[in-house]
Amino acid sequence: MVLNNIEKLLEKYDNGETSLKEEQLLKNYFTSDNVASHLEMYKPMFAYFLVNQQEQFTKDVPLKTTRKFNYKWISVAAVAVLMLGFYFGTTTSKDELGTYQDPQLAYNEVAKSLEMISKRFNKGTATVGYLNEVNKGASTLGYLNEIENSTSIIFKNNK
């Protein structure tokens, strides 16, 4: 009878349906010396649980101290970046700017650049086309909200 009860408890334990009291009964049974031979495979697991239950954490947990962020260094870094930008920005000559003497050649280059930008934008907008469907769903929810407000006025439900 006891073995039948232990097998039922094991089945409940495997399904995660046991209470703490039933789990303690299982631990007591499997730590004893008279375990049925076909249930020997559970004995190391419950022995581990018994040993693991007695372990304690003994190390000290250091608490983190909060430090305030010093915003003065951000302004120093920003000034340094601006100074480097001005220095390297003024060292370029007029010949390095990439200007065109022929207006038709300049127009062709601008048209080519704008075409490339247009293709990239079209590719980007194609991937977010699903947002129109989201907007349609949101407008439907707005109608449902209006219906709920109307029914609350009719039935005088104050929320």
PDB file of C-alpha atoms in Angstrom:
ATOM      1  CA  MET A   1       0.000   0.000   0.000  1.00  0.00           C
ATOM      2  CA  VAL A   2       2.831   2.382   0.850  1.00  0.00           C
ATOM      3  CA  LEU A   3       4.620   1.597  -2.418  1.00  0.00           C
ATOM      4  CA  ASN A   4       1.429   2.290  -4.404  1.00  0.00           C
ATOM      5  CA  ASN A   5       1.067   5.634  -2.600  1.00  0.00           C
ATOM      6  CA  ILE A   6       4.705   6.533  -3.348  1.00  0.00           C
ATOM      7  CA  GLU A   7       4.215   5.736  -7.048  1.00  0.00           C
ATOM      8  CA  LYS A   8       1.131   7.963  -7.169  1.00  0.00           C
ATOM      9  CA  LEU A   9       3.077  10.753  -5.446  1.00  0.00           C
ATOM     10  CA  LEU A  10       5.917  10.340  -7.953  1.00  0.00           C
ATOM     11  CA  GLU A  11       3.480  10.666 -10.825  1.00  0.00           C
ATOM     12  CA  LYS A  12       2.039  13.831  -9.276  1.00  0.00           C
ATOM     13  CA  TYR A  13       5.591  15.080  -8.648  1.00  0.00           C
ATOM     14  CA  ASP A  14       6.535  14.551 -12.293  1.00  0.00           C
ATOM     15  CA  ASN A  15       3.458  16.546 -13.339  1.00  0.00           C
ATOM     16  CA  GLY A  16       4.255  19.334 -10.851  1.00  0.00           C
ATOM     17  CA  GLU A  17       1.085  18.816  -8.830  1.00  0.00           C
ATOM     18  CA  THR A  18       2.458  17.901  -5.401  1.00  0.00           C
ATOM     19  CA  SER A  19       2.230  19.989  -2.269  1.00  0.00           C
ATOM     20  CA  LEU A  20       5.185  20.691  -0.001  1.00  0.00           C
ATOM     21  CA  LYS A  21       3.967  18.073   2.449  1.00  0.00           C
ATOM     22  CA  GLU A  22       3.815  15.411  -0.278  1.00  0.00           C
ATOM     23  CA  GLU A  23       7.278  16.360  -1.491  1.00  0.00           C
ATOM     24  CA  GLN A  24       8.573  15.986   2.055  1.00  0.00           C
ATOM     25  CA  LEU A  25       7.057  12.478   2.175  1.00  0.00           C
ATOM     26  CA  LEU A  26       8.899  11.634  -1.043  1.00  0.00           C
ATOM     27  CA  LYS A  27      12.182  13.026   0.324  1.00  0.00           C
ATOM     28  CA  ASN A  28      11.791  11.001   3.504  1.00  0.00           C
ATOM     29  CA  TYR A  29      11.035   7.809   1.567  1.00  0.00           C
ATOM     30  CA  PHE A  30      13.963   8.145  -0.832  1.00  0.00           C
ATOM     31  CA  THR A  31      16.464   9.023   1.898  1.00  0.00           C
ATOM     32  CA  SER A  32      15.529   5.908   3.850  1.00  0.00           C
ATOM     33  CA  ASP A  33      17.200   2.520   3.260  1.00  0.00           C
ATOM     34  CA  ASN A  34      14.118   0.579   2.089  1.00  0.00           C
ATOM     35  CA  VAL A  35      13.557   1.997  -1.432  1.00  0.00           C
ATOM     36  CA  ALA A  36      11.958  -0.318  -3.992  1.00  0.00           C
ATOM     37  CA  SER A  37      14.383  -1.548  -6.643  1.00  0.00           C
ATOM     38  CA  HIS A  38      12.434  -0.118  -9.579  1.00  0.00           C
ATOM     39  CA  LEU A  39      12.462   3.326  -7.906  1.00  0.00           C
ATOM     40  CA  GLU A  40      16.216   3.410  -7.186  1.00  0.00           C
ATOM     41  CA  MET A  41      16.767   5.885 -10.030  1.00  0.00           C
ATOM     42  CA  TYR A  42      14.959   8.624  -8.024  1.00  0.00           C
ATOM     43  CA  LYS A  43      17.136   8.151  -4.937  1.00  0.00           C
ATOM     44  CA  PRO A  44      20.134  10.302  -6.102  1.00  0.00           C
ATOM     45  CA  MET A  45      17.815  13.121  -7.153  1.00  0.00           C
ATOM     46  CA  PHE A  46      16.122  13.364  -3.766  1.00  0.00           C
ATOM     47  CA  ALA A  47      19.465  12.954  -1.976  1.00  0.00           C
ATOM     48  CA  TYR A  48      20.749  15.919  -3.965  1.00  0.00           C
ATOM     49  CA  PHE A  49      17.691  17.964  -3.005  1.00  0.00           C
ATOM     50  CA  LEU A  50      18.270  17.158   0.669  1.00  0.00           C
ATOM     51  CA  VAL A  51      21.926  18.218   0.531  1.00  0.00           C
ATOM     52  CA  ASN A  52      21.129  21.273  -1.591  1.00  0.00           C
ATOM     53  CA  GLN A  53      18.466  22.370   0.886  1.00  0.00           C
ATOM     54  CA  GLN A  54      21.064  22.628   3.642  1.00  0.00           C
ATOM     55  CA  GLU A  55      23.465  24.813   1.650  1.00  0.00           C
ATOM     56  CA  GLN A  56      23.740  28.466   2.581  1.00  0.00           C
ATOM     57  CA  PHE A  57      25.295  31.432   0.835  1.00  0.00           C
ATOM     58  CA  THR A  58      27.963  32.895   3.115  1.00  0.00           C
ATOM     59  CA  LYS A  59      29.659  35.549   0.981  1.00  0.00           C
ATOM     60  CA  ASP A  60      28.919  39.228   1.458  1.00  0.00           C
ATOM     61  CA  VAL A  61      27.077  40.913  -1.376  1.00  0.00           C
ATOM     62  CA  PRO A  62      28.673  44.287  -2.104  1.00  0.00           C
ATOM     63  CA  LEU A  63      26.167  47.063  -2.562  1.00  0.00           C
ATOM     64  CA  LYS A  64      26.689  49.322  -5.524  1.00  0.00           C
ATOM     65  CA  THR A  65      27.166  52.945  -4.703  1.00  0.00           C
ATOM     66  CA  THR A  66      25.367  55.344  -6.942  1.00  0.00           C
ATOM     67  CA  ARG A  67      27.536  57.946  -8.613  1.00  0.00           C
ATOM     68  CA  LYS A  68      26.194  61.133 -10.058  1.00  0.00           C
ATOM     69  CA  PHE A  69      27.134  61.744 -13.644  1.00  0.00           C
ATOM     70  CA  ASN A  70      29.361  64.769 -14.088  1.00  0.00           C
ATOM     71  CA  TYR A  71      28.011  66.771 -17.025  1.00  0.00           C
ATOM     72  CA  LYS A  72      31.012  69.106 -17.064  1.00  0.00           C
ATOM     73  CA  TRP A  73      33.063  66.531 -18.960  1.00  0.00           C
ATOM     74  CA  ILE A  74      30.454  66.362 -21.721  1.00  0.00           C
ATOM     75  CA  SER A  75      30.837  70.080 -22.348  1.00  0.00           C
ATOM     76  CA  VAL A  76      34.641  69.739 -22.388  1.00  0.00           C
ATOM     77  CA  ALA A  77      34.388  66.909 -24.937  1.00  0.00           C
ATOM     78  CA  ALA A  78      31.943  68.914 -27.078  1.00  0.00           C
ATOM     79  CA  VAL A  79      34.318  71.904 -27.146  1.00  0.00           C
ATOM     80  CA  ALA A  80      37.202  69.610 -28.116  1.00  0.00           C
ATOM     81  CA  VAL A  81      35.204  68.111 -30.987  1.00  0.00           C
ATOM     82  CA  LEU A  82      34.199  71.558 -32.228  1.00  0.00           C
ATOM     83  CA  MET A  83      37.789  72.808 -32.109  1.00  0.00           C
ATOM     84  CA  LEU A  84      39.008  69.791 -34.092  1.00  0.00           C
ATOM     85  CA  GLY A  85      36.208  70.302 -36.590  1.00  0.00           C
ATOM     86  CA  PHE A  86      37.101  73.941 -37.116  1.00  0.00           C
ATOM     87  CA  TYR A  87      40.796  73.137 -37.462  1.00  0.00           C
ATOM     88  CA  PHE A  88      40.364  70.345 -40.005  1.00  0.00           C
ATOM     89  CA  GLY A  89      37.464  72.098 -41.732  1.00  0.00           C
ATOM     90  CA  THR A  90      39.504  75.197 -42.554  1.00  0.00           C
ATOM     91  CA  THR A  91      42.542  73.313 -43.863  1.00  0.00           C
ATOM     92  CA  THR A  92      40.800  72.123 -47.043  1.00  0.00           C
ATOM     93  CA  SER A  93      41.458  74.097 -50.191  1.00  0.00           C
ATOM     94  CA  LYS A  94      38.927  75.228 -52.771  1.00  0.00           C
ATOM     95  CA  ASP A  95      40.127  72.601 -55.263  1.00  0.00           C
ATOM     96  CA  GLU A  96      39.197  69.725 -52.932  1.00  0.00           C
ATOM     97  CA  LEU A  97      35.480  70.618 -52.728  1.00  0.00           C
ATOM     98  CA  GLY A  98      34.540  68.603 -55.833  1.00  0.00           C
ATOM     99  CA  THR A  99      32.904  71.351 -57.858  1.00  0.00           C
ATOM    100  CA  TYR A 100      32.084  70.939 -61.555  1.00  0.00           C
ATOM    101  CA  GLN A 101      32.895  73.478 -64.243  1.00  0.00           C
ATOM    102  CA  ASP A 102      30.406  71.996 -66.734  1.00  0.00           C
ATOM    103  CA  PRO A 103      26.752  72.628 -65.657  1.00  0.00           C
ATOM    104  CA  GLN A 104      25.433  69.629 -67.629  1.00  0.00           C
ATOM    105  CA  LEU A 105      27.882  67.281 -65.879  1.00  0.00           C
ATOM    106  CA  ALA A 106      26.869  68.717 -62.487  1.00  0.00           C
ATOM    107  CA  TYR A 107      23.178  68.239 -63.368  1.00  0.00           C
ATOM    108  CA  ASN A 108      23.792  64.600 -64.387  1.00  0.00           C
ATOM    109  CA  GLU A 109      25.611  63.856 -61.123  1.00  0.00           C
ATOM    110  CA  VAL A 110      22.845  65.454 -59.031  1.00  0.00           C
ATOM    111  CA  ALA A 111      20.172  63.537 -60.962  1.00  0.00           C
ATOM    112  CA  LYS A 112      22.059  60.278 -60.416  1.00  0.00           C
ATOM    113  CA  SER A 113      22.377  60.973 -56.662  1.00  0.00           C
ATOM    114  CA  LEU A 114      18.716  61.901 -56.310  1.00  0.00           C
ATOM    115  CA  GLU A 115      17.676  58.757 -58.185  1.00  0.00           C
ATOM    116  CA  MET A 116      19.735  56.629 -55.814  1.00  0.00           C
ATOM    117  CA  ILE A 117      18.195  58.381 -52.798  1.00  0.00           C
ATOM    118  CA  SER A 118      14.711  57.898 -54.257  1.00  0.00           C
ATOM    119  CA  LYS A 119      15.299  54.152 -54.703  1.00  0.00           C
ATOM    120  CA  ARG A 120      16.491  53.846 -51.109  1.00  0.00           C
ATOM    121  CA  PHE A 121      13.478  55.755 -49.789  1.00  0.00           C
ATOM    122  CA  ASN A 122      11.076  53.632 -51.833  1.00  0.00           C
ATOM    123  CA  LYS A 123      12.724  50.481 -50.514  1.00  0.00           C
ATOM    124  CA  GLY A 124      12.359  51.791 -46.965  1.00  0.00           C
ATOM    125  CA  THR A 125       8.718  52.761 -47.362  1.00  0.00           C
ATOM    126  CA  ALA A 126       7.882  49.355 -48.845  1.00  0.00           C
ATOM    127  CA  THR A 127       8.980  47.657 -45.642  1.00  0.00           C
ATOM    128  CA  VAL A 128       6.717  49.782 -43.434  1.00  0.00           C
ATOM    129  CA  GLY A 129       3.579  49.349 -45.538  1.00  0.00           C
ATOM    130  CA  TYR A 130       2.042  47.213 -42.818  1.00  0.00           C
ATOM    131  CA  LEU A 131       1.632  50.337 -40.682  1.00  0.00           C
ATOM    132  CA  ASN A 132      -1.410  51.301 -42.759  1.00  0.00           C
ATOM    133  CA  GLU A 133      -3.120  48.143 -41.527  1.00  0.00           C
ATOM    134  CA  VAL A 134      -2.222  49.070 -37.955  1.00  0.00           C
ATOM    135  CA  ASN A 135      -3.782  52.502 -38.476  1.00  0.00           C
ATOM    136  CA  LYS A 136      -6.976  50.884 -39.798  1.00  0.00           C
ATOM    137  CA  GLY A 137      -7.160  48.686 -36.688  1.00  0.00           C
ATOM    138  CA  ALA A 138      -6.603  51.673 -34.430  1.00  0.00           C
ATOM    139  CA  SER A 139      -9.427  53.602 -36.106  1.00  0.00           C
ATOM    140  CA  THR A 140     -11.733  50.586 -35.610  1.00  0.00           C
ATOM    141  CA  LEU A 141     -10.831  50.603 -31.935  1.00  0.00           C
ATOM    142  CA  GLY A 142     -11.711  54.288 -31.852  1.00  0.00           C
ATOM    143  CA  TYR A 143     -15.214  53.440 -33.091  1.00  0.00           C
ATOM    144  CA  LEU A 144     -15.549  50.806 -30.398  1.00  0.00           C
ATOM    145  CA  ASN A 145     -14.509  53.362 -27.799  1.00  0.00           C
ATOM    146  CA  GLU A 146     -17.220  55.754 -29.046  1.00  0.00           C
ATOM    147  CA  ILE A 147     -19.818  52.971 -28.773  1.00  0.00           C
ATOM    148  CA  GLU A 148     -18.692  52.198 -25.235  1.00  0.00           C
ATOM    149  CA  ASN A 149     -18.942  55.871 -24.261  1.00  0.00           C
ATOM    150  CA  SER A 150     -22.436  56.080 -25.739  1.00  0.00           C
ATOM    151  CA  THR A 151     -23.633  52.991 -23.893  1.00  0.00           C
ATOM    152  CA  SER A 152     -22.142  54.262 -20.649  1.00  0.00           C
ATOM    153  CA  ILE A 153     -24.107  57.524 -21.093  1.00  0.00           C
ATOM    154  CA  ILE A 154     -27.319  55.635 -21.879  1.00  0.00           C
ATOM    155  CA  PHE A 155     -26.999  53.217 -18.979  1.00  0.00           C
ATOM    156  CA  LYS A 156     -25.375  55.871 -16.757  1.00  0.00           C
ATOM    157  CA  ASN A 157     -22.360  53.765 -15.862  1.00  0.00           C
ATOM    158  CA  ASN A 158     -19.750  56.073 -14.365  1.00  0.00           C
ATOM    159  CA  LYS A 159     -16.237  54.868 -14.677  1.00  0.00           C
TER     160      LYS A 159
END
